[in-house]
XYZ file of C-alpha atoms in Angstrom:
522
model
C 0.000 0.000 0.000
C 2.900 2.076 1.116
C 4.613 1.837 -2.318
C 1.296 2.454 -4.472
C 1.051 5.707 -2.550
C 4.348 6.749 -3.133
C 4.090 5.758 -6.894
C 0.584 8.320 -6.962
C 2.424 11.087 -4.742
C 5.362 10.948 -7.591
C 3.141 10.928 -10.399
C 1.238 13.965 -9.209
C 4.476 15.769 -8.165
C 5.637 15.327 -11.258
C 2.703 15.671 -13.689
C 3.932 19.142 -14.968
C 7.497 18.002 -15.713
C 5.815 14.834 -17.924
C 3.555 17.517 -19.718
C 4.951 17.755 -23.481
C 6.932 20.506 -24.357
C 6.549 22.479 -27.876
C 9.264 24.842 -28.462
C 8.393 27.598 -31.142
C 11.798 27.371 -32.027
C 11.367 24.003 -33.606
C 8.532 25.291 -35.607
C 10.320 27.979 -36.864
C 9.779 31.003 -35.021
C 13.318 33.566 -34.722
C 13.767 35.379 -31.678
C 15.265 38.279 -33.544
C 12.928 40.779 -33.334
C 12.078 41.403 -37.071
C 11.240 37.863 -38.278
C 7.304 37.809 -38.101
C 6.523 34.390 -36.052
C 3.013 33.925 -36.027
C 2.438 31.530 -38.046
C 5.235 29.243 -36.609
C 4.136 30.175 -32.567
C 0.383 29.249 -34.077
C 1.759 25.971 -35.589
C 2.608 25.085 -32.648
C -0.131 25.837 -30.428
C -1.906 23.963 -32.470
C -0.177 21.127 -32.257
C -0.137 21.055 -28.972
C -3.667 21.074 -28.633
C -4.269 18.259 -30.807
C -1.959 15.808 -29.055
C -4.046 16.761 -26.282
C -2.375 19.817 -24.798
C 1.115 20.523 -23.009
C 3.270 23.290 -22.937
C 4.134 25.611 -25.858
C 7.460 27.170 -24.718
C 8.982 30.573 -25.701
C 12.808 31.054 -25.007
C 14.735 33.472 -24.512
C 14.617 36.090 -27.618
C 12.192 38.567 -28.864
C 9.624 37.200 -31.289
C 7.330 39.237 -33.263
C 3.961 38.296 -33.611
C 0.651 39.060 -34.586
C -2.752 37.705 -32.744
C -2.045 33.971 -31.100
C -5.091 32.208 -30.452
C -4.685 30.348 -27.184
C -6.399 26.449 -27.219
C -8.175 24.399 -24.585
C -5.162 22.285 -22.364
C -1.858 24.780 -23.790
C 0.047 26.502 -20.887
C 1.968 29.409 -23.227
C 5.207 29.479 -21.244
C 7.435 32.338 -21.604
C 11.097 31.508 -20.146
C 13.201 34.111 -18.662
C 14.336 36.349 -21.017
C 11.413 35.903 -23.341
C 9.999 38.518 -25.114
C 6.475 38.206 -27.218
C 6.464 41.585 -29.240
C 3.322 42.849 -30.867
C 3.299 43.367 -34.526
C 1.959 47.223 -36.125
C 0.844 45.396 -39.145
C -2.939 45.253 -38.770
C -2.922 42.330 -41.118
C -1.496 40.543 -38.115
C -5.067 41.179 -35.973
C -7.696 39.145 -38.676
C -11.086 40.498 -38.380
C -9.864 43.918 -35.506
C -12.887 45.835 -36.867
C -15.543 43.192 -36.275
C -14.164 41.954 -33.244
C -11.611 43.294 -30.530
C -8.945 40.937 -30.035
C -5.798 40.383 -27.864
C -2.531 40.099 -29.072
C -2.231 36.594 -27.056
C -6.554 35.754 -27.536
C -8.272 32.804 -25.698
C -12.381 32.478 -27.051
C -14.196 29.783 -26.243
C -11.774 27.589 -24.433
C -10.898 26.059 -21.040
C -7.948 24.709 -18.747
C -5.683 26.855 -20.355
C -2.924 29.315 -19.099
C -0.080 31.547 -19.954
C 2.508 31.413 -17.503
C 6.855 31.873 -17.174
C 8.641 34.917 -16.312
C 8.897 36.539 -20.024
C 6.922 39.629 -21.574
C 4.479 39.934 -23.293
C 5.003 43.470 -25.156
C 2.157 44.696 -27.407
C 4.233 47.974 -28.431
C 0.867 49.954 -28.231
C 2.725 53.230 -28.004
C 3.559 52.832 -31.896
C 1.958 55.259 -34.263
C -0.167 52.991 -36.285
C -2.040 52.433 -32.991
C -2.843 55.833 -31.601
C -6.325 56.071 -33.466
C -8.347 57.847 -31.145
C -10.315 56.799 -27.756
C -12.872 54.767 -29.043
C -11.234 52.881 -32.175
C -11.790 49.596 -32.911
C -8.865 49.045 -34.412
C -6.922 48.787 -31.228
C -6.003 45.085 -29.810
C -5.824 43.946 -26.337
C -2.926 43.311 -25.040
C -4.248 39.707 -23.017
C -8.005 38.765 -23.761
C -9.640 35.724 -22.301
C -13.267 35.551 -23.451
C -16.245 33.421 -22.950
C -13.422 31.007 -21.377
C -13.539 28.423 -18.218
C -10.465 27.458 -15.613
C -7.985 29.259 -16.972
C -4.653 30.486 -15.451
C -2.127 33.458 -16.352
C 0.588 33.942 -13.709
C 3.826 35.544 -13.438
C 4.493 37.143 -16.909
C 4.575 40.505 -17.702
C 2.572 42.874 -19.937
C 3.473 46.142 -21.619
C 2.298 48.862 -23.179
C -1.358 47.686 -24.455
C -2.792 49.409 -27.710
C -6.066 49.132 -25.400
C -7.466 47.598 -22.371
C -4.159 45.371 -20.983
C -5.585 42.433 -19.451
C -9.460 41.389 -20.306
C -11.340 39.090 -18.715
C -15.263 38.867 -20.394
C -17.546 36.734 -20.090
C -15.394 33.853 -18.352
C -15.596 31.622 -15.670
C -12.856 30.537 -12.514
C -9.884 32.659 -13.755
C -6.872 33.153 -11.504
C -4.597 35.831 -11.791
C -0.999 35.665 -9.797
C 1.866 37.426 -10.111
C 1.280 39.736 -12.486
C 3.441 42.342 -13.715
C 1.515 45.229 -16.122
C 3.155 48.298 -17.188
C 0.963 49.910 -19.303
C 1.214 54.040 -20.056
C 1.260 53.837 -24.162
C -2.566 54.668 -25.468
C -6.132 55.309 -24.589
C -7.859 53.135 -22.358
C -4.828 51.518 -20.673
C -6.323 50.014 -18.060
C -4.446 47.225 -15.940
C -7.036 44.377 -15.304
C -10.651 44.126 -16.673
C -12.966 41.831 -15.158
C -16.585 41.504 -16.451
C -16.505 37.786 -15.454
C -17.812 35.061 -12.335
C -15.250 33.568 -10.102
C -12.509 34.974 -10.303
C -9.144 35.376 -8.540
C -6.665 38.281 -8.669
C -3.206 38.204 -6.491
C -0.374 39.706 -5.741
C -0.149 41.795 -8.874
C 1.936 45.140 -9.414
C -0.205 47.729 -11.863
C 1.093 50.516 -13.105
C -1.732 52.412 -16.001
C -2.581 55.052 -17.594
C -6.501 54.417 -17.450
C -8.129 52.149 -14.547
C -5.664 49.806 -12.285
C -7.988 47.101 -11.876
C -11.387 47.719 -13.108
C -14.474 45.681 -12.426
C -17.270 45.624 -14.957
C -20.796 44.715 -16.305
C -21.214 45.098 -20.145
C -23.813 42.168 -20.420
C -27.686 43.046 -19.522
C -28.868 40.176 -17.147
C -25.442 38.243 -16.655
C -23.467 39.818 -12.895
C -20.020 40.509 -12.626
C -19.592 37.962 -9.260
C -17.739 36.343 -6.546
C -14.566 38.568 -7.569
C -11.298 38.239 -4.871
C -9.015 40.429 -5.101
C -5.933 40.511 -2.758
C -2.277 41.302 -1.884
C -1.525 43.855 -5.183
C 0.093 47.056 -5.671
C -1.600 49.277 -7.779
C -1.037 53.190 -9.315
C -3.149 54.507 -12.334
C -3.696 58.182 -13.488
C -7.461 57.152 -13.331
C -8.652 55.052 -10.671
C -6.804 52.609 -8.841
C -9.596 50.138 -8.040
C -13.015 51.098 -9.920
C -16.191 49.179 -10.274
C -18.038 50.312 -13.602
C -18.287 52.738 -15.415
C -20.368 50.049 -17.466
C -22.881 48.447 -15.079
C -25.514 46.969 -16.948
C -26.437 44.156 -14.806
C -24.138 45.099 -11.915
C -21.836 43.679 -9.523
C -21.970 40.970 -6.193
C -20.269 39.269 -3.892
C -16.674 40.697 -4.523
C -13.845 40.980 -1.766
C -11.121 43.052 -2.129
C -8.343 43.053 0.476
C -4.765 43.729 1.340
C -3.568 46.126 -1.593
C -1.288 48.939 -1.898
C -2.549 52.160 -3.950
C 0.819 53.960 -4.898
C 2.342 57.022 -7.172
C 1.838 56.240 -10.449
C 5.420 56.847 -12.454
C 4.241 58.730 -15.477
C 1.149 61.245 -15.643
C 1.286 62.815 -19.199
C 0.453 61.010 -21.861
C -2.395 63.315 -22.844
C -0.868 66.128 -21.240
C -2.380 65.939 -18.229
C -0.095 68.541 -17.040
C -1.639 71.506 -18.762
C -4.963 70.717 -17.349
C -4.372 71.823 -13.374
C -7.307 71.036 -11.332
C -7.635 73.678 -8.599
C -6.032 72.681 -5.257
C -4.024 69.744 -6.357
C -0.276 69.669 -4.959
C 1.209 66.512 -5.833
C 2.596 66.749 -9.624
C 1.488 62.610 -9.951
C -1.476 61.370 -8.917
C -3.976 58.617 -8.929
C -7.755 59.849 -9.462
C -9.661 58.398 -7.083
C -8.441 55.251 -4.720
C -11.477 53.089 -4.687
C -14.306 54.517 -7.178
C -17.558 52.446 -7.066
C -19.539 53.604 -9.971
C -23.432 51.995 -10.881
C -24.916 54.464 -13.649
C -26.252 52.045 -16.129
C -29.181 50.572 -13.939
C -27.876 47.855 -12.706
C -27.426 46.512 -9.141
C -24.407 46.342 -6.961
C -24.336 44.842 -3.530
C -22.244 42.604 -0.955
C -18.993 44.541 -1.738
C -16.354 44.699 0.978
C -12.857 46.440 0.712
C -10.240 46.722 3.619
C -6.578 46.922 3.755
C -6.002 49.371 1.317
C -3.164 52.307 2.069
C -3.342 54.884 -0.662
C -0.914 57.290 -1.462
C -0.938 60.610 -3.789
C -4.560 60.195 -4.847
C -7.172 63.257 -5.228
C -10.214 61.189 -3.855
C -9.906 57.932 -1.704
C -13.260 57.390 -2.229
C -16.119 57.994 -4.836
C -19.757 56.039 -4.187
C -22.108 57.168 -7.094
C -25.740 55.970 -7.872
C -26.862 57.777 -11.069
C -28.522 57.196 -14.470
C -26.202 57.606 -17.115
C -27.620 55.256 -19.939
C -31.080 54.716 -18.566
C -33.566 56.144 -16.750
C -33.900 52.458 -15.100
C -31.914 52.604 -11.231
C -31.538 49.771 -9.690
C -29.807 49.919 -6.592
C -26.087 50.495 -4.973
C -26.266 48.672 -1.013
C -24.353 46.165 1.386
C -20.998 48.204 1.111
C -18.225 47.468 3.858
C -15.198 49.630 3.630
C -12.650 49.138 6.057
C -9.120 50.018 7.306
C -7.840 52.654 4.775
C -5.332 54.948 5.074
C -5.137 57.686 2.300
C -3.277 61.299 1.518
C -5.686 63.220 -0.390
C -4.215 65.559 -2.459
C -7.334 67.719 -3.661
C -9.948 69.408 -2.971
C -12.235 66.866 -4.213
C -13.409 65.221 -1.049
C -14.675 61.682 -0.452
C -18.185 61.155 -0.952
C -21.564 59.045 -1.318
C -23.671 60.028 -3.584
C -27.244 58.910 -4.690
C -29.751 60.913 -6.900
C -33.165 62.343 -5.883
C -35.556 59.280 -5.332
C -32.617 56.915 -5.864
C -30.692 56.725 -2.725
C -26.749 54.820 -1.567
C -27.864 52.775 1.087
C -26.372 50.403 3.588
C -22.751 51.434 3.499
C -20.722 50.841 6.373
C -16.817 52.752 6.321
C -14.806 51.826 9.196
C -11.267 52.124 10.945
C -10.375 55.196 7.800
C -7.603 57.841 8.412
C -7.905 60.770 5.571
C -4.498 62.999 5.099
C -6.364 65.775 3.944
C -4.866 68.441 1.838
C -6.827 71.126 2.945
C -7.058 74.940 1.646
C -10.412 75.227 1.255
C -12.204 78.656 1.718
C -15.868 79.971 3.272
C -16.991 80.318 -0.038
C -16.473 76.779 -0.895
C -19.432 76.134 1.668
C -21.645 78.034 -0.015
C -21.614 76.843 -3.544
C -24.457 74.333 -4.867
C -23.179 71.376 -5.630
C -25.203 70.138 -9.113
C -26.978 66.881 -8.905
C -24.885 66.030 -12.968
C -27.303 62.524 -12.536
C -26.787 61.749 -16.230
C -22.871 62.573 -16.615
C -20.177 60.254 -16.726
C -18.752 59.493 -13.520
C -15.885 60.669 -11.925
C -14.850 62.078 -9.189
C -14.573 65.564 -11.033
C -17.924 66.212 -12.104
C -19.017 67.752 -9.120
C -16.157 70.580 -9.340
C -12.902 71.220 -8.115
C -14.242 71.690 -4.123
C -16.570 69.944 -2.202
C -18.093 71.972 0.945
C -16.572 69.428 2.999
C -13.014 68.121 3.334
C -13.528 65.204 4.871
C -16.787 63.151 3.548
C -19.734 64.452 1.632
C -22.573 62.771 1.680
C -25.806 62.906 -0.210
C -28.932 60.950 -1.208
C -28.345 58.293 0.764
C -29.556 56.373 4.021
C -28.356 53.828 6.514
C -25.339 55.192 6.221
C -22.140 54.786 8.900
C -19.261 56.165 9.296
C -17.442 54.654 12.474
C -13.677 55.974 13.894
C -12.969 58.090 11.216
C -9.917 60.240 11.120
C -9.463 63.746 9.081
C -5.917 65.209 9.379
C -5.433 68.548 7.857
C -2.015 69.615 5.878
C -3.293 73.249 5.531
C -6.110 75.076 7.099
C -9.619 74.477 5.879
C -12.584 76.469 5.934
C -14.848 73.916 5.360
C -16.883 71.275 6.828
C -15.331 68.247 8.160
C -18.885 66.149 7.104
C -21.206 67.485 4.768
C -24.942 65.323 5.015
C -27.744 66.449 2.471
C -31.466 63.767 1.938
C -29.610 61.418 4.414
C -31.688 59.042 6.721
C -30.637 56.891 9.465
C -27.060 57.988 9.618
C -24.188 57.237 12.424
C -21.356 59.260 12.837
C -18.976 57.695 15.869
C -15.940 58.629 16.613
C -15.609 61.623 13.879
C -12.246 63.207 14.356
C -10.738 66.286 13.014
C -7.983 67.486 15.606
C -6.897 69.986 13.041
C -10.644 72.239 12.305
C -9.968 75.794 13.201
C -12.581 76.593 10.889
C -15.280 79.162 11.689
C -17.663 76.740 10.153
C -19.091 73.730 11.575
C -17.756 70.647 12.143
C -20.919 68.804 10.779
C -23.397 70.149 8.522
C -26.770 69.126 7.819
C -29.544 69.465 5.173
C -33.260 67.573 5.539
C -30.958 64.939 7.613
C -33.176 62.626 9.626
C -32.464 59.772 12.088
C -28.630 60.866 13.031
C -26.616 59.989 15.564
C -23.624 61.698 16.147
C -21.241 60.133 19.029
C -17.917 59.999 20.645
C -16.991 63.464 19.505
C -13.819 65.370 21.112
C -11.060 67.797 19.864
C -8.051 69.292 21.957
C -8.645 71.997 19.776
C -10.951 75.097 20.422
C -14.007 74.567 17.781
C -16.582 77.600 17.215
C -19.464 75.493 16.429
C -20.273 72.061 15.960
C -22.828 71.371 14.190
C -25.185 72.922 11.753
C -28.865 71.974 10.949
C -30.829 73.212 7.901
C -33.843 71.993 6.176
C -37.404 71.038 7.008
C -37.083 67.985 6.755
C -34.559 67.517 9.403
C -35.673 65.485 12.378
C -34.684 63.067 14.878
C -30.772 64.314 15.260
C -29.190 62.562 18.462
C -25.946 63.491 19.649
C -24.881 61.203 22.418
C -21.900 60.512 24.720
C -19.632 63.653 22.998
C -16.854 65.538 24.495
C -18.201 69.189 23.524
C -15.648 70.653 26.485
C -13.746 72.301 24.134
C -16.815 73.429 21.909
C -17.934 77.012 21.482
C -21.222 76.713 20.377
C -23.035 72.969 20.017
C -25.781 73.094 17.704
C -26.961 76.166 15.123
C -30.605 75.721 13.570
C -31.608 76.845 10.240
C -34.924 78.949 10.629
C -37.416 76.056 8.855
C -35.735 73.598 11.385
C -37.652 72.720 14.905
C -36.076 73.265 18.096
C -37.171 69.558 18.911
C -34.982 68.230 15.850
C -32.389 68.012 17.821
C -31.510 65.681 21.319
C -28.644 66.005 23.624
C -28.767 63.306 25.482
C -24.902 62.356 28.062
C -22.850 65.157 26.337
C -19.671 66.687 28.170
C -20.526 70.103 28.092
């Protein structure tokens, strides 16, 4: 029994090592750079596939090469040194118009993988590929598509002519190891997912467009069970985004444990000429996390934690709009957890909902906010437009929020739990901004740095609040701020208001009774 054991340990030990090997070389293919191999790395694909899969290996050298169509059982194994490089003949991408490929393309196909510590190189920054935002003509760099178990691991991918990595339409995928460079076009995002089961980790992103971007392009068909974990991540858009395209919406997705860092380039569409107000740091990431739903779908049972975030303008952007539709479904079950950010604009964190259509059930926990600061009196005052059919984006509600710390509107059960605001600069604003918000908790608030004249908190038609575990060292004019006739049921229990001018300020349509103090330090 012993040795029959052994024999089945060895043989499963060793099942990779027994897999048959196709080298490209023996097919043909020239790692010189200027022979075009496609046909010979295709040849042997092929092969492989028909013998009933193996491993088609690519040594060291730098082989040119149009689209290769990935089969069912091939691992595409790029030794050290490798170098796949991504013909600018369009001749080499049959049918681009009709249908977006990848420069390495799997359709239709299962237990496959790409693996090996070579590059993948799709040269996007070339010439014949810079054809505007929304050309067809442009390849993926990596597209798996309609596929099932399949594996890519280790490699690395530059320079896209498009999206860099797309997953659509596929089933159990797992990403590890990753390494994507990609600042050479339009639309260079890192990662795409619009897929079920699926497994992302310890990647290192570095985009022009989205790091690692979830989506829902197919009416009726979720973008689910998504884990993402252990990756470092920088993008001149957002670093981790779900949407913009959320037809049928996201569920169930985890995402834990990553780094959000400086991007190293920021100009590719100079960038540089286009200053946003109050932004300091010359490279930047957009927004952190950015949790779009605009195309009347649903999104729910999301959590995020772990995530330190450096040199972005927003850590984080909830939206709930209408962008394609007037259909809204719903944006709810949110956890967001143990974040550390600098935020190096104006452009505060938010929640946002529309009139009717409300954020709800989002719980943020355990978050310290660097805040920039700067803002001015007159930043309170100005109207911030509802925009509930513009693309989203952490920009389209201005330059300054009336808040530096959170803004929050449309939205109900709603909780914001030990929550830190540090200031860089003075700020004239208010620390929390709530606006059509029902059943919110705000515990532990902290802004140790608000020398502002204006409130801490401010409300507008605000109802079931509870505001708790309040103190400053600091001397603070006023705390909070109540407008709107709508505004009822405001609690504010167990706070430290010692070192508190003036508590609570009520806007004339607002009833003395809207407010409770109930075991305050006073």
């Amino acid at each position: 029994m012993k040795n029959i054991l052994g024999a089945l340990i060895y043989l499963l030990t060793t099942f990779p090592l027994l897999a048959k090997e196709y080298n490209v070389v023996n097919y043909g293919a020239v790692g010189d750079g200027q022979t075009n191999c496609t046909t010979f790395i295709q040849e042997a694909v092929d092969s492989c596939a028909s013998q009933g899969g193996g491993r088609v290996v690519i040594p060291a050298g730098e082989y040119l090469t149009g689209t290769i169509f990935l089969r069912s059982k091939v691992d595409l194994y790029l030794e050290q040194g490798a170098i796949l490089s991504g013909s600018t003949d369009y001749a080499d991408y049959p049918n681009l118009a009709a249908d977006r490929k990848g420069l390495i393309h799997a359709d239709h196909i299962e237990n496959a993988s790409i693996s090996g510590y070579g590059t993948i190189n799709a040269n996007g920054a070339d010439r014949a590929f810079f054809r505007g935002n929304d050309d067809p003509l442009r390849p993926h760099c990596v597209l798996f598509r309609n596929c099932r178990k399949m594996n890519i691991r280790d490699v690395t991918l530059l320079n896209s002519a498009n999206w860099t990595f797309r997953i659509f339409d596929c089933d159990e995928v797992f990403v590890s190891g990753l390494k994507i460079y990609s600042h050479a076009n339009f639309n260079n995002d890192g990662i795409d997912i619009d897929a079920r089961n699926i497994v992302v980790t310890n990647c290192m992103i570095d985009a022009t467009d989205d790091g690692i971007c979830l989506k829902s392009n197919i009416p009726g068909r979720l973008c689910e069970n998504i884990a993402i974990t252990n990756c470092v991540i920088a993008s001149n858009c957002n670093a981790i985004k779900f949407g913009t395209a959320s037809e049928a919406g996201f569920k169930n997705v985890s995402i834990s444990n990553c780094v959000v860092k400086t991007p190293a380039e920021n100009d590719l569409f100079g960038y540089k000429a286009h200053v946003v107000p109050g932004v300091t740091a010359p490279i930047v990431n957009n927004s952190g996390v950015a949790i779009e739903m605009v195309d009347g779908g649903t999104l729910e049972k999301v959590s995020i934690t772990n995530i330190t975030m450096q040199d972005v303008l927003t850590p984080i952007f909830i939206r709930l709009g209408h962008r394609r539709s007037d259909k809204v479904q719903h944006l709810k079950d949110i956890v967001i957890s143990n974040i550390i950010a600098n935020a190096e604009s104006r452009m505060t964190s938010s929640i946002n909902g529309i009139p009717g259509y409300l954020a709800e059930n989002i719980s943020i926990n355990n978050v310290v906010i660097n805040c920039n600061g700067g803002g001015l009196k007159e930043h309170t005052q100005s109207k911030i437009q509802e925009q509930e059919g513009l693309y989203p984006e952490n920009k389209m509600f201005g330059p300054t929020m009336p808040s530096y710390g959170f803004y929050i509107r449309h939205a109900k059960n709603i909780s914001l739990n030990n929550v830190i605001f540090n200031l860089n600069y003075k700020d004239e604003r208010f620390a929390v901004y709530l606006e059509d918000a029902e059943n919110i908790r705000l515990d532990h608030i902290k802004s140790d740095d608000h020398v502002s004249e204006q409130p801490v908190i401010k409300m507008v038609n605000a109802s079931n609040v509870t505001v708790s575990g309040y103190d400053s060292p600091r001397s603070v004019p006023l705390f909070l701020r109540v407008e709107g006739d709508r505004s009822s049921r405001i609690k504010l229990i167990g706070n430290d208001f010692s070192t508190v001018g003036k508590i609570i300020d009520l806007g004339d349509h607002v009833k003395q009774s809207a407010v409770t103090k109930v075991y305050n330090i006073e």
